[in-house]
Amino acid sequence: MASNEFFIIAEGTFAVSIDNTEVARLTCGRSFGEIALLYNCPRTATVKSIDHGLLWVMDRIAFRRILMTDAMRRRQQYVEFLKNVPVLRPLCDYEYTLLADALELQSYNPGDHIMCKGDRAEHFFMVLKGTVLVEKDGESYELREGCHFGDFCLLRGIRRVVDVYAKTQVELATLSANDFFELGAGRVFAST
């Protein structure tokens, strides 16, 4: 039987068990029950209060409504961002929406290596927040919000020719090589 509630811990400590073996302990601010709601499947774990506990409970309908509202807000935010990438301006609204739905968000800390010279080109990157540092042959330059990178090697089918690091806390929207070509971005970049 599928479950109908999502739980958020307001107070207390809860033990999570699978097949009578404790696998985790959850405290205030943590949540559980989302997998059964997302996939309409039976619960995969048992959760019991260890001490006095207080839970916030959300039903399936409210949970899905919040997820959908958040997904629509994120989609619109990504579409607006994509429309501000000059090279993508030839796309139509439908293509922007397809690209926005395919984007994945990745976060990096200052100094993190985002892209390594010599790696296979598997993603296209757009800077949503922060600054990245691009290094090639002893020279470097910065890319900020609204900039993109990774298309050069994707379009040519070659390995990466630069190293890219997070200079600040960075949020990137990434698009897989497959989506890059299938959803129209590859066509637009190839014609520029």
mmCIF file with all atom_site columns, C-alpha atoms in Angstrom:
data_model
loop_
_atom_site.group_PDB
_atom_site.id
_atom_site.type_symbol
_atom_site.label_atom_id
_atom_site.label_alt_id
_atom_site.label_comp_id
_atom_site.label_asym_id
_atom_site.label_entity_id
_atom_site.label_seq_id
_atom_site.pdbx_PDB_ins_code
_atom_site.Cartn_x
_atom_site.Cartn_y
_atom_site.Cartn_z
_atom_site.occupancy
_atom_site.B_iso_or_equiv
_atom_site.pdbx_formal_charge
_atom_site.auth_seq_id
_atom_site.auth_comp_id
_atom_site.auth_asym_id
_atom_site.auth_atom_id
_atom_site.pdbx_PDB_model_num
ATOM 1   C CA . MET A 1 1   ? 0.000  0.000  0.000   1.00 0.00 ? 1   MET A CA 1
ATOM 2   C CA . ALA A 1 2   ? 1.360  3.436  -0.947  1.00 0.00 ? 2   ALA A CA 1
ATOM 3   C CA . SER A 1 3   ? 1.744  6.075  1.752   1.00 0.00 ? 3   SER A CA 1
ATOM 4   C CA . ASN A 1 4   ? 0.018  9.423  1.819   1.00 0.00 ? 4   ASN A CA 1
ATOM 5   C CA . GLU A 1 5   ? 2.115  11.616 4.139   1.00 0.00 ? 5   GLU A CA 1
ATOM 6   C CA . PHE A 1 6   ? 5.417  13.471 4.199   1.00 0.00 ? 6   PHE A CA 1
ATOM 7   C CA . PHE A 1 7   ? 6.940  14.228 7.615   1.00 0.00 ? 7   PHE A CA 1
ATOM 8   C CA . ILE A 1 8   ? 9.173  17.046 8.867   1.00 0.00 ? 8   ILE A CA 1
ATOM 9   C CA . ILE A 1 9   ? 10.752 16.727 12.312  1.00 0.00 ? 9   ILE A CA 1
ATOM 10  C CA . ALA A 1 10  ? 10.022 19.734 14.541  1.00 0.00 ? 10  ALA A CA 1
ATOM 11  C CA . GLU A 1 11  ? 11.415 18.221 17.773  1.00 0.00 ? 11  GLU A CA 1
ATOM 12  C CA . GLY A 1 12  ? 13.074 15.033 18.949  1.00 0.00 ? 12  GLY A CA 1
ATOM 13  C CA . THR A 1 13  ? 15.221 12.262 17.535  1.00 0.00 ? 13  THR A CA 1
ATOM 14  C CA . PHE A 1 14  ? 13.933 9.510  15.252  1.00 0.00 ? 14  PHE A CA 1
ATOM 15  C CA . ALA A 1 15  ? 15.579 6.197  14.335  1.00 0.00 ? 15  ALA A CA 1
ATOM 16  C CA . VAL A 1 16  ? 15.343 4.968  10.747  1.00 0.00 ? 16  VAL A CA 1
ATOM 17  C CA . SER A 1 17  ? 15.451 1.186  10.309  1.00 0.00 ? 17  SER A CA 1
ATOM 18  C CA . ILE A 1 18  ? 15.477 -1.114 7.315   1.00 0.00 ? 18  ILE A CA 1
ATOM 19  C CA . ASP A 1 19  ? 14.874 -4.822 7.971   1.00 0.00 ? 19  ASP A CA 1
ATOM 20  C CA . ASN A 1 20  ? 15.158 -4.199 11.748  1.00 0.00 ? 20  ASN A CA 1
ATOM 21  C CA . THR A 1 21  ? 18.627 -2.621 11.361  1.00 0.00 ? 21  THR A CA 1
ATOM 22  C CA . GLU A 1 22  ? 19.039 1.030  12.319  1.00 0.00 ? 22  GLU A CA 1
ATOM 23  C CA . VAL A 1 23  ? 20.559 2.923  9.384   1.00 0.00 ? 23  VAL A CA 1
ATOM 24  C CA . ALA A 1 24  ? 20.186 6.547  10.478  1.00 0.00 ? 24  ALA A CA 1
ATOM 25  C CA . ARG A 1 25  ? 19.009 8.963  13.147  1.00 0.00 ? 25  ARG A CA 1
ATOM 26  C CA . LEU A 1 26  ? 17.116 12.088 12.183  1.00 0.00 ? 26  LEU A CA 1
ATOM 27  C CA . THR A 1 27  ? 16.669 15.271 14.216  1.00 0.00 ? 27  THR A CA 1
ATOM 28  C CA . CYS A 1 28  ? 14.976 18.677 13.943  1.00 0.00 ? 28  CYS A CA 1
ATOM 29  C CA . GLY A 1 29  ? 14.671 19.987 10.391  1.00 0.00 ? 29  GLY A CA 1
ATOM 30  C CA . ARG A 1 30  ? 15.129 16.625 8.705   1.00 0.00 ? 30  ARG A CA 1
ATOM 31  C CA . SER A 1 31  ? 12.309 14.944 6.821   1.00 0.00 ? 31  SER A CA 1
ATOM 32  C CA . PHE A 1 32  ? 11.151 11.538 5.646   1.00 0.00 ? 32  PHE A CA 1
ATOM 33  C CA . GLY A 1 33  ? 8.432  9.911  3.573   1.00 0.00 ? 33  GLY A CA 1
ATOM 34  C CA . GLU A 1 34  ? 9.133  11.651 0.275   1.00 0.00 ? 34  GLU A CA 1
ATOM 35  C CA . ILE A 1 35  ? 10.226 8.555  -1.656  1.00 0.00 ? 35  ILE A CA 1
ATOM 36  C CA . ALA A 1 36  ? 6.899  6.800  -1.144  1.00 0.00 ? 36  ALA A CA 1
ATOM 37  C CA . LEU A 1 37  ? 5.056  9.953  -2.245  1.00 0.00 ? 37  LEU A CA 1
ATOM 38  C CA . LEU A 1 38  ? 7.245  10.661 -5.255  1.00 0.00 ? 38  LEU A CA 1
ATOM 39  C CA . TYR A 1 39  ? 7.143  7.133  -6.613  1.00 0.00 ? 39  TYR A CA 1
ATOM 40  C CA . ASN A 1 40  ? 3.744  6.017  -5.276  1.00 0.00 ? 40  ASN A CA 1
ATOM 41  C CA . CYS A 1 41  ? 5.299  2.976  -3.634  1.00 0.00 ? 41  CYS A CA 1
ATOM 42  C CA . PRO A 1 42  ? 5.222  1.345  -0.195  1.00 0.00 ? 42  PRO A CA 1
ATOM 43  C CA . ARG A 1 43  ? 7.494  2.699  2.524   1.00 0.00 ? 43  ARG A CA 1
ATOM 44  C CA . THR A 1 44  ? 11.043 1.330  2.370   1.00 0.00 ? 44  THR A CA 1
ATOM 45  C CA . ALA A 1 45  ? 11.990 2.057  5.998   1.00 0.00 ? 45  ALA A CA 1
ATOM 46  C CA . THR A 1 46  ? 10.507 2.226  9.474   1.00 0.00 ? 46  THR A CA 1
ATOM 47  C CA . VAL A 1 47  ? 10.877 5.463  11.442  1.00 0.00 ? 47  VAL A CA 1
ATOM 48  C CA . LYS A 1 48  ? 10.366 5.480  15.233  1.00 0.00 ? 48  LYS A CA 1
ATOM 49  C CA . SER A 1 49  ? 10.683 8.221  17.814  1.00 0.00 ? 49  SER A CA 1
ATOM 50  C CA . ILE A 1 50  ? 13.568 7.669  20.242  1.00 0.00 ? 50  ILE A CA 1
ATOM 51  C CA . ASP A 1 51  ? 12.418 10.394 22.641  1.00 0.00 ? 51  ASP A CA 1
ATOM 52  C CA . HIS A 1 52  ? 9.602  12.927 22.776  1.00 0.00 ? 52  HIS A CA 1
ATOM 53  C CA . GLY A 1 53  ? 9.029  13.919 19.173  1.00 0.00 ? 53  GLY A CA 1
ATOM 54  C CA . LEU A 1 54  ? 6.946  16.429 17.275  1.00 0.00 ? 54  LEU A CA 1
ATOM 55  C CA . LEU A 1 55  ? 6.290  16.095 13.533  1.00 0.00 ? 55  LEU A CA 1
ATOM 56  C CA . TRP A 1 56  ? 4.782  18.328 10.901  1.00 0.00 ? 56  TRP A CA 1
ATOM 57  C CA . VAL A 1 57  ? 2.714  16.223 8.499   1.00 0.00 ? 57  VAL A CA 1
ATOM 58  C CA . MET A 1 58  ? 1.909  17.094 4.899   1.00 0.00 ? 58  MET A CA 1
ATOM 59  C CA . ASP A 1 59  ? -0.526 15.099 2.789   1.00 0.00 ? 59  ASP A CA 1
ATOM 60  C CA . ARG A 1 60  ? 0.219  13.822 -0.720  1.00 0.00 ? 60  ARG A CA 1
ATOM 61  C CA . ILE A 1 61  ? -1.757 16.579 -2.488  1.00 0.00 ? 61  ILE A CA 1
ATOM 62  C CA . ALA A 1 62  ? -0.037 19.431 -0.648  1.00 0.00 ? 62  ALA A CA 1
ATOM 63  C CA . PHE A 1 63  ? 3.373  17.780 -1.121  1.00 0.00 ? 63  PHE A CA 1
ATOM 64  C CA . ARG A 1 64  ? 2.908  17.430 -4.886  1.00 0.00 ? 64  ARG A CA 1
ATOM 65  C CA . ARG A 1 65  ? 1.491  20.959 -5.197  1.00 0.00 ? 65  ARG A CA 1
ATOM 66  C CA . ILE A 1 66  ? 4.584  22.389 -3.508  1.00 0.00 ? 66  ILE A CA 1
ATOM 67  C CA . LEU A 1 67  ? 6.866  20.327 -5.749  1.00 0.00 ? 67  LEU A CA 1
ATOM 68  C CA . MET A 1 68  ? 5.027  21.464 -8.883  1.00 0.00 ? 68  MET A CA 1
ATOM 69  C CA . THR A 1 69  ? 5.014  25.124 -7.806  1.00 0.00 ? 69  THR A CA 1
ATOM 70  C CA . ASP A 1 70  ? 8.734  24.980 -7.099  1.00 0.00 ? 70  ASP A CA 1
ATOM 71  C CA . ALA A 1 71  ? 9.441  23.208 -10.408 1.00 0.00 ? 71  ALA A CA 1
ATOM 72  C CA . MET A 1 72  ? 7.447  25.814 -12.362 1.00 0.00 ? 72  MET A CA 1
ATOM 73  C CA . ARG A 1 73  ? 9.225  28.685 -10.574 1.00 0.00 ? 73  ARG A CA 1
ATOM 74  C CA . ARG A 1 74  ? 12.615 27.116 -11.287 1.00 0.00 ? 74  ARG A CA 1
ATOM 75  C CA . ARG A 1 75  ? 11.656 26.490 -14.948 1.00 0.00 ? 75  ARG A CA 1
ATOM 76  C CA . GLN A 1 76  ? 10.649 30.140 -15.417 1.00 0.00 ? 76  GLN A CA 1
ATOM 77  C CA . GLN A 1 77  ? 13.867 31.314 -13.746 1.00 0.00 ? 77  GLN A CA 1
ATOM 78  C CA . TYR A 1 78  ? 15.936 29.123 -16.101 1.00 0.00 ? 78  TYR A CA 1
ATOM 79  C CA . VAL A 1 79  ? 13.969 30.242 -19.178 1.00 0.00 ? 79  VAL A CA 1
ATOM 80  C CA . GLU A 1 80  ? 14.621 33.900 -18.296 1.00 0.00 ? 80  GLU A CA 1
ATOM 81  C CA . PHE A 1 81  ? 18.300 33.133 -17.821 1.00 0.00 ? 81  PHE A CA 1
ATOM 82  C CA . LEU A 1 82  ? 18.514 31.281 -21.153 1.00 0.00 ? 82  LEU A CA 1
ATOM 83  C CA . LYS A 1 83  ? 16.818 34.162 -22.970 1.00 0.00 ? 83  LYS A CA 1
ATOM 84  C CA . ASN A 1 84  ? 19.635 36.413 -21.734 1.00 0.00 ? 84  ASN A CA 1
ATOM 85  C CA . VAL A 1 85  ? 22.368 34.227 -23.254 1.00 0.00 ? 85  VAL A CA 1
ATOM 86  C CA . PRO A 1 86  ? 23.008 36.129 -26.516 1.00 0.00 ? 86  PRO A CA 1
ATOM 87  C CA . VAL A 1 87  ? 23.940 33.111 -28.631 1.00 0.00 ? 87  VAL A CA 1
ATOM 88  C CA . LEU A 1 88  ? 20.668 31.342 -27.683 1.00 0.00 ? 88  LEU A CA 1
ATOM 89  C CA . ARG A 1 89  ? 18.409 34.169 -28.878 1.00 0.00 ? 89  ARG A CA 1
ATOM 90  C CA . PRO A 1 90  ? 17.417 32.343 -32.103 1.00 0.00 ? 90  PRO A CA 1
ATOM 91  C CA . LEU A 1 91  ? 15.568 29.711 -30.035 1.00 0.00 ? 91  LEU A CA 1
ATOM 92  C CA . CYS A 1 92  ? 11.789 29.809 -29.743 1.00 0.00 ? 92  CYS A CA 1
ATOM 93  C CA . ASP A 1 93  ? 9.900  29.751 -26.411 1.00 0.00 ? 93  ASP A CA 1
ATOM 94  C CA . TYR A 1 94  ? 9.254  26.021 -26.696 1.00 0.00 ? 94  TYR A CA 1
ATOM 95  C CA . GLU A 1 95  ? 12.983 25.315 -27.163 1.00 0.00 ? 95  GLU A CA 1
ATOM 96  C CA . TYR A 1 96  ? 13.830 27.522 -24.165 1.00 0.00 ? 96  TYR A CA 1
ATOM 97  C CA . THR A 1 97  ? 11.378 25.491 -22.078 1.00 0.00 ? 97  THR A CA 1
ATOM 98  C CA . LEU A 1 98  ? 12.871 22.183 -23.255 1.00 0.00 ? 98  LEU A CA 1
ATOM 99  C CA . LEU A 1 99  ? 16.366 23.391 -22.383 1.00 0.00 ? 99  LEU A CA 1
ATOM 100 C CA . ALA A 1 100 ? 15.240 24.734 -19.001 1.00 0.00 ? 100 ALA A CA 1
ATOM 101 C CA . ASP A 1 101 ? 13.673 21.384 -18.092 1.00 0.00 ? 101 ASP A CA 1
ATOM 102 C CA . ALA A 1 102 ? 16.880 19.545 -18.992 1.00 0.00 ? 102 ALA A CA 1
ATOM 103 C CA . LEU A 1 103 ? 19.216 21.780 -16.958 1.00 0.00 ? 103 LEU A CA 1
ATOM 104 C CA . GLU A 1 104 ? 20.790 20.444 -13.795 1.00 0.00 ? 104 GLU A CA 1
ATOM 105 C CA . LEU A 1 105 ? 22.045 22.695 -11.019 1.00 0.00 ? 105 LEU A CA 1
ATOM 106 C CA . GLN A 1 106 ? 25.551 22.194 -9.649  1.00 0.00 ? 106 GLN A CA 1
ATOM 107 C CA . SER A 1 107 ? 27.221 24.161 -6.846  1.00 0.00 ? 107 SER A CA 1
ATOM 108 C CA . TYR A 1 108 ? 30.959 24.618 -6.329  1.00 0.00 ? 108 TYR A CA 1
ATOM 109 C CA . ASN A 1 109 ? 33.072 26.119 -3.560  1.00 0.00 ? 109 ASN A CA 1
ATOM 110 C CA . PRO A 1 110 ? 35.953 28.540 -4.202  1.00 0.00 ? 110 PRO A CA 1
ATOM 111 C CA . GLY A 1 111 ? 38.916 26.617 -5.613  1.00 0.00 ? 111 GLY A CA 1
ATOM 112 C CA . ASP A 1 112 ? 36.884 23.617 -6.793  1.00 0.00 ? 112 ASP A CA 1
ATOM 113 C CA . HIS A 1 113 ? 37.990 22.204 -10.159 1.00 0.00 ? 113 HIS A CA 1
ATOM 114 C CA . ILE A 1 114 ? 34.927 22.313 -12.444 1.00 0.00 ? 114 ILE A CA 1
ATOM 115 C CA . MET A 1 115 ? 36.435 21.218 -15.744 1.00 0.00 ? 115 MET A CA 1
ATOM 116 C CA . CYS A 1 116 ? 39.840 19.622 -16.394 1.00 0.00 ? 116 CYS A CA 1
ATOM 117 C CA . LYS A 1 117 ? 41.935 20.009 -19.518 1.00 0.00 ? 117 LYS A CA 1
ATOM 118 C CA . GLY A 1 118 ? 42.009 16.651 -21.335 1.00 0.00 ? 118 GLY A CA 1
ATOM 119 C CA . ASP A 1 119 ? 38.648 15.413 -19.985 1.00 0.00 ? 119 ASP A CA 1
ATOM 120 C CA . ARG A 1 120 ? 35.935 14.223 -22.361 1.00 0.00 ? 120 ARG A CA 1
ATOM 121 C CA . ALA A 1 121 ? 33.440 16.966 -23.233 1.00 0.00 ? 121 ALA A CA 1
ATOM 122 C CA . GLU A 1 122 ? 30.212 15.737 -21.665 1.00 0.00 ? 122 GLU A CA 1
ATOM 123 C CA . HIS A 1 123 ? 28.477 18.950 -20.527 1.00 0.00 ? 123 HIS A CA 1
ATOM 124 C CA . PHE A 1 124 ? 27.717 22.537 -21.448 1.00 0.00 ? 124 PHE A CA 1
ATOM 125 C CA . PHE A 1 125 ? 27.840 25.009 -18.539 1.00 0.00 ? 125 PHE A CA 1
ATOM 126 C CA . MET A 1 126 ? 26.126 28.328 -17.791 1.00 0.00 ? 126 MET A CA 1
ATOM 127 C CA . VAL A 1 127 ? 27.092 30.504 -14.830 1.00 0.00 ? 127 VAL A CA 1
ATOM 128 C CA . LEU A 1 128 ? 24.007 31.337 -12.759 1.00 0.00 ? 128 LEU A CA 1
ATOM 129 C CA . LYS A 1 129 ? 25.842 32.871 -9.792  1.00 0.00 ? 129 LYS A CA 1
ATOM 130 C CA . GLY A 1 130 ? 29.429 33.611 -8.921  1.00 0.00 ? 130 GLY A CA 1
ATOM 131 C CA . THR A 1 131 ? 32.665 33.756 -10.892 1.00 0.00 ? 131 THR A CA 1
ATOM 132 C CA . VAL A 1 132 ? 34.700 31.003 -12.551 1.00 0.00 ? 132 VAL A CA 1
ATOM 133 C CA . LEU A 1 133 ? 38.337 31.189 -13.592 1.00 0.00 ? 133 LEU A CA 1
ATOM 134 C CA . VAL A 1 134 ? 39.307 29.731 -16.981 1.00 0.00 ? 134 VAL A CA 1
ATOM 135 C CA . GLU A 1 135 ? 42.976 28.803 -17.462 1.00 0.00 ? 135 GLU A CA 1
ATOM 136 C CA . LYS A 1 136 ? 44.747 27.863 -20.694 1.00 0.00 ? 136 LYS A CA 1
ATOM 137 C CA . ASP A 1 137 ? 48.477 27.800 -21.440 1.00 0.00 ? 137 ASP A CA 1
ATOM 138 C CA . GLY A 1 138 ? 49.390 30.036 -18.475 1.00 0.00 ? 138 GLY A CA 1
ATOM 139 C CA . GLU A 1 139 ? 46.734 32.645 -19.279 1.00 0.00 ? 139 GLU A CA 1
ATOM 140 C CA . SER A 1 140 ? 43.465 33.105 -17.408 1.00 0.00 ? 140 SER A CA 1
ATOM 141 C CA . TYR A 1 141 ? 40.214 35.004 -17.585 1.00 0.00 ? 141 TYR A CA 1
ATOM 142 C CA . GLU A 1 142 ? 36.994 35.166 -15.580 1.00 0.00 ? 142 GLU A CA 1
ATOM 143 C CA . LEU A 1 143 ? 33.415 34.329 -16.495 1.00 0.00 ? 143 LEU A CA 1
ATOM 144 C CA . ARG A 1 144 ? 30.496 35.674 -14.469 1.00 0.00 ? 144 ARG A CA 1
ATOM 145 C CA . GLU A 1 145 ? 26.718 35.325 -14.286 1.00 0.00 ? 145 GLU A CA 1
ATOM 146 C CA . GLY A 1 146 ? 25.202 34.970 -17.740 1.00 0.00 ? 146 GLY A CA 1
ATOM 147 C CA . CYS A 1 147 ? 28.358 33.536 -19.313 1.00 0.00 ? 147 CYS A CA 1
ATOM 148 C CA . HIS A 1 148 ? 28.702 30.009 -20.639 1.00 0.00 ? 148 HIS A CA 1
ATOM 149 C CA . PHE A 1 149 ? 31.491 27.559 -21.394 1.00 0.00 ? 149 PHE A CA 1
ATOM 150 C CA . GLY A 1 150 ? 32.004 24.032 -22.662 1.00 0.00 ? 150 GLY A CA 1
ATOM 151 C CA . ASP A 1 151 ? 30.422 24.463 -26.095 1.00 0.00 ? 151 ASP A CA 1
ATOM 152 C CA . PHE A 1 152 ? 33.719 24.706 -28.027 1.00 0.00 ? 152 PHE A CA 1
ATOM 153 C CA . CYS A 1 153 ? 34.756 21.099 -27.355 1.00 0.00 ? 153 CYS A CA 1
ATOM 154 C CA . LEU A 1 154 ? 31.223 19.708 -27.521 1.00 0.00 ? 154 LEU A CA 1
ATOM 155 C CA . LEU A 1 155 ? 30.736 21.084 -31.017 1.00 0.00 ? 155 LEU A CA 1
ATOM 156 C CA . ARG A 1 156 ? 34.087 19.768 -32.228 1.00 0.00 ? 156 ARG A CA 1
ATOM 157 C CA . GLY A 1 157 ? 33.897 16.407 -30.462 1.00 0.00 ? 157 GLY A CA 1
ATOM 158 C CA . ILE A 1 158 ? 37.286 16.964 -28.829 1.00 0.00 ? 158 ILE A CA 1
ATOM 159 C CA . ARG A 1 159 ? 38.598 16.739 -25.277 1.00 0.00 ? 159 ARG A CA 1
ATOM 160 C CA . ARG A 1 160 ? 38.605 19.794 -23.011 1.00 0.00 ? 160 ARG A CA 1
ATOM 161 C CA . VAL A 1 161 ? 41.299 22.360 -23.818 1.00 0.00 ? 161 VAL A CA 1
ATOM 162 C CA . VAL A 1 162 ? 41.032 24.477 -20.645 1.00 0.00 ? 162 VAL A CA 1
ATOM 163 C CA . ASP A 1 163 ? 40.842 24.112 -16.885 1.00 0.00 ? 163 ASP A CA 1
ATOM 164 C CA . VAL A 1 164 ? 37.955 25.838 -15.115 1.00 0.00 ? 164 VAL A CA 1
ATOM 165 C CA . TYR A 1 165 ? 37.879 26.577 -11.380 1.00 0.00 ? 165 TYR A CA 1
ATOM 166 C CA . ALA A 1 166 ? 35.331 28.192 -9.081  1.00 0.00 ? 166 ALA A CA 1
ATOM 167 C CA . LYS A 1 167 ? 36.768 31.569 -8.049  1.00 0.00 ? 167 LYS A CA 1
ATOM 168 C CA . THR A 1 168 ? 33.850 32.285 -5.707  1.00 0.00 ? 168 THR A CA 1
ATOM 169 C CA . GLN A 1 169 ? 30.885 30.245 -4.544  1.00 0.00 ? 169 GLN A CA 1
ATOM 170 C CA . VAL A 1 170 ? 29.412 29.222 -7.910  1.00 0.00 ? 170 VAL A CA 1
ATOM 171 C CA . GLU A 1 171 ? 26.081 27.887 -9.143  1.00 0.00 ? 171 GLU A CA 1
ATOM 172 C CA . LEU A 1 172 ? 26.099 26.431 -12.632 1.00 0.00 ? 172 LEU A CA 1
ATOM 173 C CA . ALA A 1 173 ? 23.313 25.183 -14.844 1.00 0.00 ? 173 ALA A CA 1
ATOM 174 C CA . THR A 1 174 ? 24.594 22.206 -16.806 1.00 0.00 ? 174 THR A CA 1
ATOM 175 C CA . LEU A 1 175 ? 23.276 20.512 -19.898 1.00 0.00 ? 175 LEU A CA 1
ATOM 176 C CA . SER A 1 176 ? 24.434 17.038 -20.928 1.00 0.00 ? 176 SER A CA 1
ATOM 177 C CA . ALA A 1 177 ? 26.029 16.671 -24.352 1.00 0.00 ? 177 ALA A CA 1
ATOM 178 C CA . ASN A 1 178 ? 23.071 14.582 -25.492 1.00 0.00 ? 178 ASN A CA 1
ATOM 179 C CA . ASP A 1 179 ? 20.528 17.245 -24.451 1.00 0.00 ? 179 ASP A CA 1
ATOM 180 C CA . PHE A 1 180 ? 22.750 19.995 -25.856 1.00 0.00 ? 180 PHE A CA 1
ATOM 181 C CA . PHE A 1 181 ? 22.430 18.518 -29.344 1.00 0.00 ? 181 PHE A CA 1
ATOM 182 C CA . GLU A 1 182 ? 18.926 17.049 -29.180 1.00 0.00 ? 182 GLU A CA 1
ATOM 183 C CA . LEU A 1 183 ? 17.220 20.140 -27.744 1.00 0.00 ? 183 LEU A CA 1
ATOM 184 C CA . GLY A 1 184 ? 18.541 22.723 -30.174 1.00 0.00 ? 184 GLY A CA 1
ATOM 185 C CA . ALA A 1 185 ? 21.439 24.410 -28.391 1.00 0.00 ? 185 ALA A CA 1
ATOM 186 C CA . GLY A 1 186 ? 24.007 22.569 -30.520 1.00 0.00 ? 186 GLY A CA 1
ATOM 187 C CA . ARG A 1 187 ? 22.293 23.789 -33.693 1.00 0.00 ? 187 ARG A CA 1
ATOM 188 C CA . VAL A 1 188 ? 22.383 27.406 -32.502 1.00 0.00 ? 188 VAL A CA 1
ATOM 189 C CA . PHE A 1 189 ? 26.040 27.250 -31.404 1.00 0.00 ? 189 PHE A CA 1
ATOM 190 C CA . ALA A 1 190 ? 27.122 25.504 -34.609 1.00 0.00 ? 190 ALA A CA 1
ATOM 191 C CA . SER A 1 191 ? 25.679 28.342 -36.688 1.00 0.00 ? 191 SER A CA 1
ATOM 192 C CA . THR A 1 192 ? 27.548 31.118 -34.801 1.00 0.00 ? 192 THR A CA 1
#
